[in-house]
Amino acid sequence: MRFFRLFLSGLWLCAFAAHAGIPDYQDFPATGPRLLLWVASERGRSEPELAAARQLAAQGVEVWSLDSANAYFLPQVPSSMDALPAQDLAAWLRAAQASGKQVVVFAVARAAVPVLRAAALLEAERRSRLCVVLMHPNLYTTAEPLDEPAYLDLGDLSGLRVRVLQPRRSAATPWLPGLLDHLAGHGATVSDAILENLREGYWARETPTDFEIAESRRMGAMLLHQLDTWGCK
């Protein structure tokens, strides 16, 4: 058993070593001034997300789409996101900013954790030019239905602009004020938007409602609306 654990540890180290630096991602090029870095949740990248990336590119927003679990050969569970090397994602953010475009990161669920920790590694001037949109972020160490959750340490987020998109029908919606306070306590400038009549991961649910199906088809338009009305320039 001890040999088996060492063998598995070796595989994980080899996987990280093979991907040291900027992680593998899929590019949806566009000629507009904005670049969206789309970081899928621990469940991987879904077809509606790819369709939304194509929609955004058609509207002039370039998209770099990252399936972190697949890129690092990790199990599709929330704890895998905690194991992602923040240094790699920070290098990815720097590469995106080197494009000269306005960079916005869109991270889903637990993927918010490595994205925010990567932002904390940036130089203050770079971090102040970055905007982050979080879709129902999971930043909890523990979360019980009737208790206030405990939150992860995220590092220094001073100057970072963060917008949280929270589906109304999520069990975590009552915790939203505390989550915003937690981000602000790390130095971020925060705002939020409630997505009515939707559940977490509505675009990839096994039994979606008709409304969720319709909204999954307009994810690109929803994100473009958020970027335009949020005022992150």
PDB file of N, CA, C and O in Angstrom, residues 146-215:
ATOM      1  N   LEU A 146     -27.013  24.960   7.785  1.00  0.00           N
ATOM      2  CA  LEU A 146     -27.569  25.857   8.795  1.00  0.00           C
ATOM      3  C   LEU A 146     -26.521  26.710   9.496  1.00  0.00           C
ATOM      4  O   LEU A 146     -26.843  27.471  10.408  1.00  0.00           O
ATOM      5  N   ASP A 147     -25.257  26.598   9.081  1.00  0.00           N
ATOM      6  CA  ASP A 147     -24.183  27.344   9.720  1.00  0.00           C
ATOM      7  C   ASP A 147     -23.524  28.295   8.726  1.00  0.00           C
ATOM      8  O   ASP A 147     -23.570  28.079   7.510  1.00  0.00           O
ATOM      9  N   GLU A 148     -22.896  29.340   9.265  1.00  0.00           N
ATOM     10  CA  GLU A 148     -22.078  30.198   8.429  1.00  0.00           C
ATOM     11  C   GLU A 148     -20.831  29.428   8.007  1.00  0.00           C
ATOM     12  O   GLU A 148     -20.204  28.757   8.827  1.00  0.00           O
ATOM     13  N   PRO A 149     -20.450  29.492   6.741  1.00  0.00           N
ATOM     14  CA  PRO A 149     -19.283  28.719   6.289  1.00  0.00           C
ATOM     15  C   PRO A 149     -17.975  29.340   6.755  1.00  0.00           C
ATOM     16  O   PRO A 149     -17.909  30.519   7.113  1.00  0.00           O
ATOM     17  N   ALA A 150     -16.933  28.514   6.735  1.00  0.00           N
ATOM     18  CA  ALA A 150     -15.574  29.000   6.938  1.00  0.00           C
ATOM     19  C   ALA A 150     -14.920  29.124   5.562  1.00  0.00           C
ATOM     20  O   ALA A 150     -15.183  28.326   4.655  1.00  0.00           O
ATOM     21  N   TYR A 151     -14.064  30.139   5.400  1.00  0.00           N
ATOM     22  CA  TYR A 151     -13.521  30.469   4.089  1.00  0.00           C
ATOM     23  C   TYR A 151     -12.029  30.188   3.998  1.00  0.00           C
ATOM     24  O   TYR A 151     -11.304  30.231   4.983  1.00  0.00           O
ATOM     25  N   LEU A 152     -11.582  29.959   2.783  1.00  0.00           N
ATOM     26  CA  LEU A 152     -10.174  29.746   2.498  1.00  0.00           C
ATOM     27  C   LEU A 152      -9.409  31.061   2.518  1.00  0.00           C
ATOM     28  O   LEU A 152      -9.967  32.125   2.216  1.00  0.00           O
ATOM     29  N   ASP A 153      -8.134  30.992   2.834  1.00  0.00           N
ATOM     30  CA  ASP A 153      -7.257  32.144   2.709  1.00  0.00           C
ATOM     31  C   ASP A 153      -6.876  32.279   1.232  1.00  0.00           C
ATOM     32  O   ASP A 153      -6.466  31.309   0.595  1.00  0.00           O
ATOM     33  N   LEU A 154      -7.012  33.474   0.683  1.00  0.00           N
ATOM     34  CA  LEU A 154      -6.810  33.679  -0.752  1.00  0.00           C
ATOM     35  C   LEU A 154      -5.590  34.526  -1.073  1.00  0.00           C
ATOM     36  O   LEU A 154      -5.203  34.622  -2.238  1.00  0.00           O
ATOM     37  N   GLY A 155      -4.979  35.155  -0.079  1.00  0.00           N
ATOM     38  CA  GLY A 155      -3.847  36.027  -0.341  1.00  0.00           C
ATOM     39  C   GLY A 155      -4.291  37.468  -0.528  1.00  0.00           C
ATOM     40  O   GLY A 155      -5.457  37.823  -0.353  1.00  0.00           O
ATOM     41  N   ASP A 156      -3.354  38.316  -0.923  1.00  0.00           N
ATOM     42  CA  ASP A 156      -3.602  39.743  -1.068  1.00  0.00           C
ATOM     43  C   ASP A 156      -4.286  40.021  -2.404  1.00  0.00           C
ATOM     44  O   ASP A 156      -3.692  39.819  -3.469  1.00  0.00           O
ATOM     45  N   LEU A 157      -5.527  40.491  -2.360  1.00  0.00           N
ATOM     46  CA  LEU A 157      -6.285  40.805  -3.573  1.00  0.00           C
ATOM     47  C   LEU A 157      -6.456  42.313  -3.752  1.00  0.00           C
ATOM     48  O   LEU A 157      -7.334  42.748  -4.506  1.00  0.00           O
ATOM     49  N   SER A 158      -5.611  43.104  -3.131  1.00  0.00           N
ATOM     50  CA  SER A 158      -5.720  44.562  -3.217  1.00  0.00           C
ATOM     51  C   SER A 158      -5.689  45.016  -4.671  1.00  0.00           C
ATOM     52  O   SER A 158      -4.821  44.620  -5.446  1.00  0.00           O
ATOM     53  N   GLY A 159      -6.669  45.849  -5.033  1.00  0.00           N
ATOM     54  CA  GLY A 159      -6.731  46.383  -6.379  1.00  0.00           C
ATOM     55  C   GLY A 159      -7.493  45.524  -7.367  1.00  0.00           C
ATOM     56  O   GLY A 159      -7.821  45.985  -8.461  1.00  0.00           O
ATOM     57  N   LEU A 160      -7.782  44.285  -7.008  1.00  0.00           N
ATOM     58  CA  LEU A 160      -8.491  43.382  -7.914  1.00  0.00           C
ATOM     59  C   LEU A 160      -9.985  43.706  -7.907  1.00  0.00           C
ATOM     60  O   LEU A 160     -10.588  43.894  -6.849  1.00  0.00           O
ATOM     61  N   ARG A 161     -10.578  43.748  -9.089  1.00  0.00           N
ATOM     62  CA  ARG A 161     -12.024  43.965  -9.217  1.00  0.00           C
ATOM     63  C   ARG A 161     -12.705  42.628  -9.445  1.00  0.00           C
ATOM     64  O   ARG A 161     -12.353  41.904 -10.378  1.00  0.00           O
ATOM     65  N   VAL A 162     -13.656  42.299  -8.584  1.00  0.00           N
ATOM     66  CA  VAL A 162     -14.312  40.987  -8.609  1.00  0.00           C
ATOM     67  C   VAL A 162     -15.818  41.173  -8.681  1.00  0.00           C
ATOM     68  O   VAL A 162     -16.393  41.956  -7.907  1.00  0.00           O
ATOM     69  N   ARG A 163     -16.453  40.453  -9.593  1.00  0.00           N
ATOM     70  CA  ARG A 163     -17.915  40.429  -9.685  1.00  0.00           C
ATOM     71  C   ARG A 163     -18.372  38.991  -9.502  1.00  0.00           C
ATOM     72  O   ARG A 163     -17.883  38.081 -10.179  1.00  0.00           O
ATOM     73  N   VAL A 164     -19.311  38.785  -8.603  1.00  0.00           N
ATOM     74  CA  VAL A 164     -19.840  37.450  -8.313  1.00  0.00           C
ATOM     75  C   VAL A 164     -21.208  37.309  -8.967  1.00  0.00           C
ATOM     76  O   VAL A 164     -22.104  38.135  -8.745  1.00  0.00           O
ATOM     77  N   LEU A 165     -21.363  36.253  -9.770  1.00  0.00           N
ATOM     78  CA  LEU A 165     -22.651  35.905 -10.365  1.00  0.00           C
ATOM     79  C   LEU A 165     -23.232  34.752  -9.561  1.00  0.00           C
ATOM     80  O   LEU A 165     -22.626  33.678  -9.476  1.00  0.00           O
ATOM     81  N   GLN A 166     -24.368  34.984  -8.938  1.00  0.00           N
ATOM     82  CA  GLN A 166     -24.946  33.999  -8.027  1.00  0.00           C
ATOM     83  C   GLN A 166     -26.326  33.560  -8.492  1.00  0.00           C
ATOM     84  O   GLN A 166     -27.272  34.359  -8.496  1.00  0.00           O
ATOM     85  N   PRO A 167     -26.502  32.297  -8.910  1.00  0.00           N
ATOM     86  CA  PRO A 167     -27.843  31.800  -9.244  1.00  0.00           C
ATOM     87  C   PRO A 167     -28.758  31.856  -8.025  1.00  0.00           C
ATOM     88  O   PRO A 167     -28.383  31.420  -6.933  1.00  0.00           O
ATOM     89  N   ARG A 168     -29.943  32.390  -8.218  1.00  0.00           N
ATOM     90  CA  ARG A 168     -30.873  32.564  -7.105  1.00  0.00           C
ATOM     91  C   ARG A 168     -31.204  31.244  -6.424  1.00  0.00           C
ATOM     92  O   ARG A 168     -31.332  31.182  -5.188  1.00  0.00           O
ATOM     93  N   ARG A 169     -31.359  30.155  -7.184  1.00  0.00           N
ATOM     94  CA  ARG A 169     -31.820  28.882  -6.636  1.00  0.00           C
ATOM     95  C   ARG A 169     -30.677  28.016  -6.088  1.00  0.00           C
ATOM     96  O   ARG A 169     -30.861  26.833  -5.840  1.00  0.00           O
ATOM     97  N   SER A 170     -29.537  28.598  -5.858  1.00  0.00           N
ATOM     98  CA  SER A 170     -28.421  27.889  -5.240  1.00  0.00           C
ATOM     99  C   SER A 170     -28.601  27.834  -3.727  1.00  0.00           C
ATOM    100  O   SER A 170     -29.061  28.798  -3.104  1.00  0.00           O
ATOM    101  N   ALA A 171     -28.205  26.713  -3.131  1.00  0.00           N
ATOM    102  CA  ALA A 171     -28.260  26.603  -1.670  1.00  0.00           C
ATOM    103  C   ALA A 171     -27.295  27.568  -0.996  1.00  0.00           C
ATOM    104  O   ALA A 171     -27.442  27.879   0.187  1.00  0.00           O
ATOM    105  N   ALA A 172     -26.303  28.058  -1.741  1.00  0.00           N
ATOM    106  CA  ALA A 172     -25.301  28.954  -1.166  1.00  0.00           C
ATOM    107  C   ALA A 172     -25.698  30.422  -1.247  1.00  0.00           C
ATOM    108  O   ALA A 172     -24.973  31.279  -0.733  1.00  0.00           O
ATOM    109  N   THR A 173     -26.827  30.744  -1.859  1.00  0.00           N
ATOM    110  CA  THR A 173     -27.220  32.144  -2.021  1.00  0.00           C
ATOM    111  C   THR A 173     -27.325  32.896  -0.685  1.00  0.00           C
ATOM    112  O   THR A 173     -26.912  34.061  -0.605  1.00  0.00           O
ATOM    113  N   PRO A 174     -27.841  32.292   0.393  1.00  0.00           N
ATOM    114  CA  PRO A 174     -27.876  33.024   1.668  1.00  0.00           C
ATOM    115  C   PRO A 174     -26.495  33.414   2.191  1.00  0.00           C
ATOM    116  O   PRO A 174     -26.387  34.311   3.032  1.00  0.00           O
ATOM    117  N   TRP A 175     -25.457  32.736   1.723  1.00  0.00           N
ATOM    118  CA  TRP A 175     -24.098  33.042   2.176  1.00  0.00           C
ATOM    119  C   TRP A 175     -23.442  34.148   1.365  1.00  0.00           C
ATOM    120  O   TRP A 175     -22.302  34.531   1.655  1.00  0.00           O
ATOM    121  N   LEU A 176     -24.114  34.658   0.341  1.00  0.00           N
ATOM    122  CA  LEU A 176     -23.482  35.629  -0.557  1.00  0.00           C
ATOM    123  C   LEU A 176     -22.948  36.862   0.172  1.00  0.00           C
ATOM    124  O   LEU A 176     -21.814  37.278  -0.108  1.00  0.00           O
ATOM    125  N   PRO A 177     -23.693  37.480   1.104  1.00  0.00           N
ATOM    126  CA  PRO A 177     -23.125  38.662   1.784  1.00  0.00           C
ATOM    127  C   PRO A 177     -21.808  38.354   2.495  1.00  0.00           C
ATOM    128  O   PRO A 177     -20.861  39.154   2.430  1.00  0.00           O
ATOM    129  N   GLY A 178     -21.733  37.198   3.161  1.00  0.00           N
ATOM    130  CA  GLY A 178     -20.494  36.835   3.840  1.00  0.00           C
ATOM    131  C   GLY A 178     -19.359  36.581   2.871  1.00  0.00           C
ATOM    132  O   GLY A 178     -18.196  36.924   3.140  1.00  0.00           O
ATOM    133  N   LEU A 179     -19.667  35.990   1.730  1.00  0.00           N
ATOM    134  CA  LEU A 179     -18.640  35.738   0.719  1.00  0.00           C
ATOM    135  C   LEU A 179     -18.093  37.050   0.169  1.00  0.00           C
ATOM    136  O   LEU A 179     -16.873  37.211   0.000  1.00  0.00           O
ATOM    137  N   LEU A 180     -18.975  37.996  -0.095  1.00  0.00           N
ATOM    138  CA  LEU A 180     -18.527  39.304  -0.574  1.00  0.00           C
ATOM    139  C   LEU A 180     -17.668  40.007   0.469  1.00  0.00           C
ATOM    140  O   LEU A 180     -16.638  40.622   0.137  1.00  0.00           O
ATOM    141  N   ASP A 181     -18.066  39.908   1.729  1.00  0.00           N
ATOM    142  CA  ASP A 181     -17.264  40.500   2.801  1.00  0.00           C
ATOM    143  C   ASP A 181     -15.886  39.843   2.872  1.00  0.00           C
ATOM    144  O   ASP A 181     -14.879  40.523   3.137  1.00  0.00           O
ATOM    145  N   HIS A 182     -15.848  38.525   2.657  1.00  0.00           N
ATOM    146  CA  HIS A 182     -14.569  37.809   2.704  1.00  0.00           C
ATOM    147  C   HIS A 182     -13.637  38.297   1.602  1.00  0.00           C
ATOM    148  O   HIS A 182     -12.445  38.542   1.844  1.00  0.00           O
ATOM    149  N   LEU A 183     -14.160  38.465   0.399  1.00  0.00           N
ATOM    150  CA  LEU A 183     -13.344  38.964  -0.710  1.00  0.00           C
ATOM    151  C   LEU A 183     -12.877  40.393  -0.433  1.00  0.00           C
ATOM    152  O   LEU A 183     -11.712  40.731  -0.673  1.00  0.00           O
ATOM    153  N   ALA A 184     -13.791  41.219   0.066  1.00  0.00           N
ATOM    154  CA  ALA A 184     -13.423  42.597   0.378  1.00  0.00           C
ATOM    155  C   ALA A 184     -12.371  42.647   1.482  1.00  0.00           C
ATOM    156  O   ALA A 184     -11.482  43.505   1.474  1.00  0.00           O
ATOM    157  N   GLY A 185     -12.460  41.714   2.430  1.00  0.00           N
ATOM    158  CA  GLY A 185     -11.479  41.657   3.499  1.00  0.00           C
ATOM    159  C   GLY A 185     -10.085  41.328   3.008  1.00  0.00           C
ATOM    160  O   GLY A 185      -9.094  41.643   3.681  1.00  0.00           O
ATOM    161  N   HIS A 186      -9.985  40.710   1.842  1.00  0.00           N
ATOM    162  CA  HIS A 186      -8.685  40.426   1.227  1.00  0.00           C
ATOM    163  C   HIS A 186      -8.238  41.555   0.313  1.00  0.00           C
ATOM    164  O   HIS A 186      -7.206  41.437  -0.365  1.00  0.00           O
ATOM    165  N   GLY A 187      -9.024  42.623   0.237  1.00  0.00           N
ATOM    166  CA  GLY A 187      -8.610  43.797  -0.515  1.00  0.00           C
ATOM    167  C   GLY A 187      -9.293  44.002  -1.841  1.00  0.00           C
ATOM    168  O   GLY A 187      -9.045  45.003  -2.522  1.00  0.00           O
ATOM    169  N   ALA A 188     -10.152  43.067  -2.269  1.00  0.00           N
ATOM    170  CA  ALA A 188     -10.801  43.186  -3.576  1.00  0.00           C
ATOM    171  C   ALA A 188     -11.920  44.205  -3.542  1.00  0.00           C
ATOM    172  O   ALA A 188     -12.545  44.446  -2.502  1.00  0.00           O
ATOM    173  N   THR A 189     -12.178  44.814  -4.696  1.00  0.00           N
ATOM    174  CA  THR A 189     -13.360  45.638  -4.893  1.00  0.00           C
ATOM    175  C   THR A 189     -14.444  44.741  -5.469  1.00  0.00           C
ATOM    176  O   THR A 189     -14.275  44.169  -6.543  1.00  0.00           O
ATOM    177  N   VAL A 190     -15.553  44.574  -4.752  1.00  0.00           N
ATOM    178  CA  VAL A 190     -16.512  43.527  -5.096  1.00  0.00           C
ATOM    179  C   VAL A 190     -17.868  44.101  -5.495  1.00  0.00           C
ATOM    180  O   VAL A 190     -18.268  45.177  -5.059  1.00  0.00           O
ATOM    181  N   SER A 191     -18.547  43.353  -6.348  1.00  0.00           N
ATOM    182  CA  SER A 191     -19.932  43.611  -6.701  1.00  0.00           C
ATOM    183  C   SER A 191     -20.566  42.277  -7.021  1.00  0.00           C
ATOM    184  O   SER A 191     -19.878  41.252  -7.121  1.00  0.00           O
ATOM    185  N   ASP A 192     -21.882  42.256  -7.173  1.00  0.00           N
ATOM    186  CA  ASP A 192     -22.545  40.982  -7.437  1.00  0.00           C
ATOM    187  C   ASP A 192     -23.758  41.184  -8.325  1.00  0.00           C
ATOM    188  O   ASP A 192     -24.260  42.305  -8.474  1.00  0.00           O
ATOM    189  N   ALA A 193     -24.210  40.088  -8.910  1.00  0.00           N
ATOM    190  CA  ALA A 193     -25.433  40.073  -9.710  1.00  0.00           C
ATOM    191  C   ALA A 193     -26.128  38.743  -9.459  1.00  0.00           C
ATOM    192  O   ALA A 193     -25.492  37.682  -9.480  1.00  0.00           O
ATOM    193  N   ILE A 194     -27.422  38.798  -9.194  1.00  0.00           N
ATOM    194  CA  ILE A 194     -28.223  37.600  -8.973  1.00  0.00           C
ATOM    195  C   ILE A 194     -28.797  37.133 -10.310  1.00  0.00           C
ATOM    196  O   ILE A 194     -29.359  37.924 -11.073  1.00  0.00           O
ATOM    197  N   LEU A 195     -28.655  35.847 -10.586  1.00  0.00           N
ATOM    198  CA  LEU A 195     -29.207  35.246 -11.797  1.00  0.00           C
ATOM    199  C   LEU A 195     -30.500  34.540 -11.411  1.00  0.00           C
ATOM    200  O   LEU A 195     -30.490  33.475 -10.785  1.00  0.00           O
ATOM    201  N   GLU A 196     -31.600  35.144 -11.757  1.00  0.00           N
ATOM    202  CA  GLU A 196     -32.903  34.669 -11.309  1.00  0.00           C
ATOM    203  C   GLU A 196     -33.297  33.335 -11.957  1.00  0.00           C
ATOM    204  O   GLU A 196     -32.979  33.076 -13.122  1.00  0.00           O
ATOM    205  N   ASN A 197     -33.989  32.511 -11.144  1.00  0.00           N
ATOM    206  CA  ASN A 197     -34.598  31.260 -11.612  1.00  0.00           C
ATOM    207  C   ASN A 197     -33.591  30.230 -12.116  1.00  0.00           C
ATOM    208  O   ASN A 197     -33.934  29.335 -12.894  1.00  0.00           O
ATOM    209  N   LEU A 198     -32.349  30.341 -11.654  1.00  0.00           N
ATOM    210  CA  LEU A 198     -31.306  29.417 -12.104  1.00  0.00           C
ATOM    211  C   LEU A 198     -30.666  28.722 -10.910  1.00  0.00           C
ATOM    212  O   LEU A 198     -30.634  29.247  -9.802  1.00  0.00           O
ATOM    213  N   ARG A 199     -30.129  27.522 -11.174  1.00  0.00           N
ATOM    214  CA  ARG A 199     -29.387  26.760 -10.183  1.00  0.00           C
ATOM    215  C   ARG A 199     -27.907  26.751 -10.556  1.00  0.00           C
ATOM    216  O   ARG A 199     -27.522  27.118 -11.668  1.00  0.00           O
ATOM    217  N   GLU A 200     -27.074  26.316  -9.612  1.00  0.00           N
ATOM    218  CA  GLU A 200     -25.647  26.213  -9.898  1.00  0.00           C
ATOM    219  C   GLU A 200     -25.416  25.250 -11.070  1.00  0.00           C
ATOM    220  O   GLU A 200     -26.047  24.203 -11.163  1.00  0.00           O
ATOM    221  N   GLY A 201     -24.485  25.639 -11.946  1.00  0.00           N
ATOM    222  CA  GLY A 201     -24.163  24.790 -13.085  1.00  0.00           C
ATOM    223  C   GLY A 201     -25.346  24.508 -13.982  1.00  0.00           C
ATOM    224  O   GLY A 201     -25.452  23.436 -14.572  1.00  0.00           O
ATOM    225  N   TYR A 202     -26.228  25.482 -14.113  1.00  0.00           N
ATOM    226  CA  TYR A 202     -27.495  25.272 -14.836  1.00  0.00           C
ATOM    227  C   TYR A 202     -27.286  24.821 -16.275  1.00  0.00           C
ATOM    228  O   TYR A 202     -28.137  24.150 -16.851  1.00  0.00           O
ATOM    229  N   TRP A 203     -26.159  25.172 -16.885  1.00  0.00           N
ATOM    230  CA  TRP A 203     -25.904  24.839 -18.285  1.00  0.00           C
ATOM    231  C   TRP A 203     -25.474  23.387 -18.487  1.00  0.00           C
ATOM    232  O   TRP A 203     -25.388  22.907 -19.613  1.00  0.00           O
ATOM    233  N   ALA A 204     -25.208  22.663 -17.396  1.00  0.00           N
ATOM    234  CA  ALA A 204     -24.706  21.296 -17.525  1.00  0.00           C
ATOM    235  C   ALA A 204     -25.443  20.320 -16.609  1.00  0.00           C
ATOM    236  O   ALA A 204     -24.934  19.244 -16.302  1.00  0.00           O
ATOM    237  N   ARG A 205     -26.636  20.656 -16.191  1.00  0.00           N
ATOM    238  CA  ARG A 205     -27.394  19.782 -15.299  1.00  0.00           C
ATOM    239  C   ARG A 205     -28.044  18.643 -16.080  1.00  0.00           C
ATOM    240  O   ARG A 205     -28.382  18.788 -17.261  1.00  0.00           O
ATOM    241  N   GLU A 206     -28.243  17.495 -15.395  1.00  0.00           N
ATOM    242  CA  GLU A 206     -28.844  16.341 -16.057  1.00  0.00           C
ATOM    243  C   GLU A 206     -30.325  16.562 -16.338  1.00  0.00           C
ATOM    244  O   GLU A 206     -30.859  16.047 -17.328  1.00  0.00           O
ATOM    245  N   THR A 207     -31.007  17.296 -15.462  1.00  0.00           N
ATOM    246  CA  THR A 207     -32.442  17.550 -15.644  1.00  0.00           C
ATOM    247  C   THR A 207     -32.709  19.056 -15.577  1.00  0.00           C
ATOM    248  O   THR A 207     -33.310  19.537 -14.608  1.00  0.00           O
ATOM    249  N   PRO A 208     -32.279  19.806 -16.574  1.00  0.00           N
ATOM    250  CA  PRO A 208     -32.492  21.249 -16.542  1.00  0.00           C
ATOM    251  C   PRO A 208     -33.945  21.619 -16.813  1.00  0.00           C
ATOM    252  O   PRO A 208     -34.690  20.873 -17.461  1.00  0.00           O
ATOM    253  N   THR A 209     -34.346  22.756 -16.312  1.00  0.00           N
ATOM    254  CA  THR A 209     -35.663  23.293 -16.646  1.00  0.00           C
ATOM    255  C   THR A 209     -35.599  23.902 -18.051  1.00  0.00           C
ATOM    256  O   THR A 209     -34.510  24.130 -18.609  1.00  0.00           O
ATOM    257  N   ASP A 210     -36.770  24.187 -18.616  1.00  0.00           N
ATOM    258  CA  ASP A 210     -36.804  24.822 -19.930  1.00  0.00           C
ATOM    259  C   ASP A 210     -36.096  26.181 -19.885  1.00  0.00           C
ATOM    260  O   ASP A 210     -35.398  26.556 -20.837  1.00  0.00           O
ATOM    261  N   PHE A 211     -36.277  26.895 -18.771  1.00  0.00           N
ATOM    262  CA  PHE A 211     -35.620  28.198 -18.640  1.00  0.00           C
ATOM    263  C   PHE A 211     -34.107  28.036 -18.581  1.00  0.00           C
ATOM    264  O   PHE A 211     -33.360  28.820 -19.198  1.00  0.00           O
ATOM    265  N   GLU A 212     -33.627  27.037 -17.855  1.00  0.00           N
ATOM    266  CA  GLU A 212     -32.185  26.803 -17.766  1.00  0.00           C
ATOM    267  C   GLU A 212     -31.605  26.415 -19.124  1.00  0.00           C
ATOM    268  O   GLU A 212     -30.485  26.828 -19.472  1.00  0.00           O
ATOM    269  N   ILE A 213     -32.341  25.633 -19.894  1.00  0.00           N
ATOM    270  CA  ILE A 213     -31.880  25.281 -21.238  1.00  0.00           C
ATOM    271  C   ILE A 213     -31.743  26.535 -22.092  1.00  0.00           C
ATOM    272  O   ILE A 213     -30.730  26.738 -22.794  1.00  0.00           O
ATOM    273  N   ALA A 214     -32.756  27.396 -22.028  1.00  0.00           N
ATOM    274  CA  ALA A 214     -32.715  28.637 -22.800  1.00  0.00           C
ATOM    275  C   ALA A 214     -31.554  29.526 -22.364  1.00  0.00           C
ATOM    276  O   ALA A 214     -30.837  30.103 -23.204  1.00  0.00           O
ATOM    277  N   GLU A 215     -31.333  29.634 -21.055  1.00  0.00           N
ATOM    278  CA  GLU A 215     -30.254  30.470 -20.554  1.00  0.00           C
ATOM    279  C   GLU A 215     -28.878  29.900 -20.876  1.00  0.00           C
ATOM    280  O   GLU A 215     -27.915  30.652 -21.082  1.00  0.00           O
TER     281      GLU A 215
END
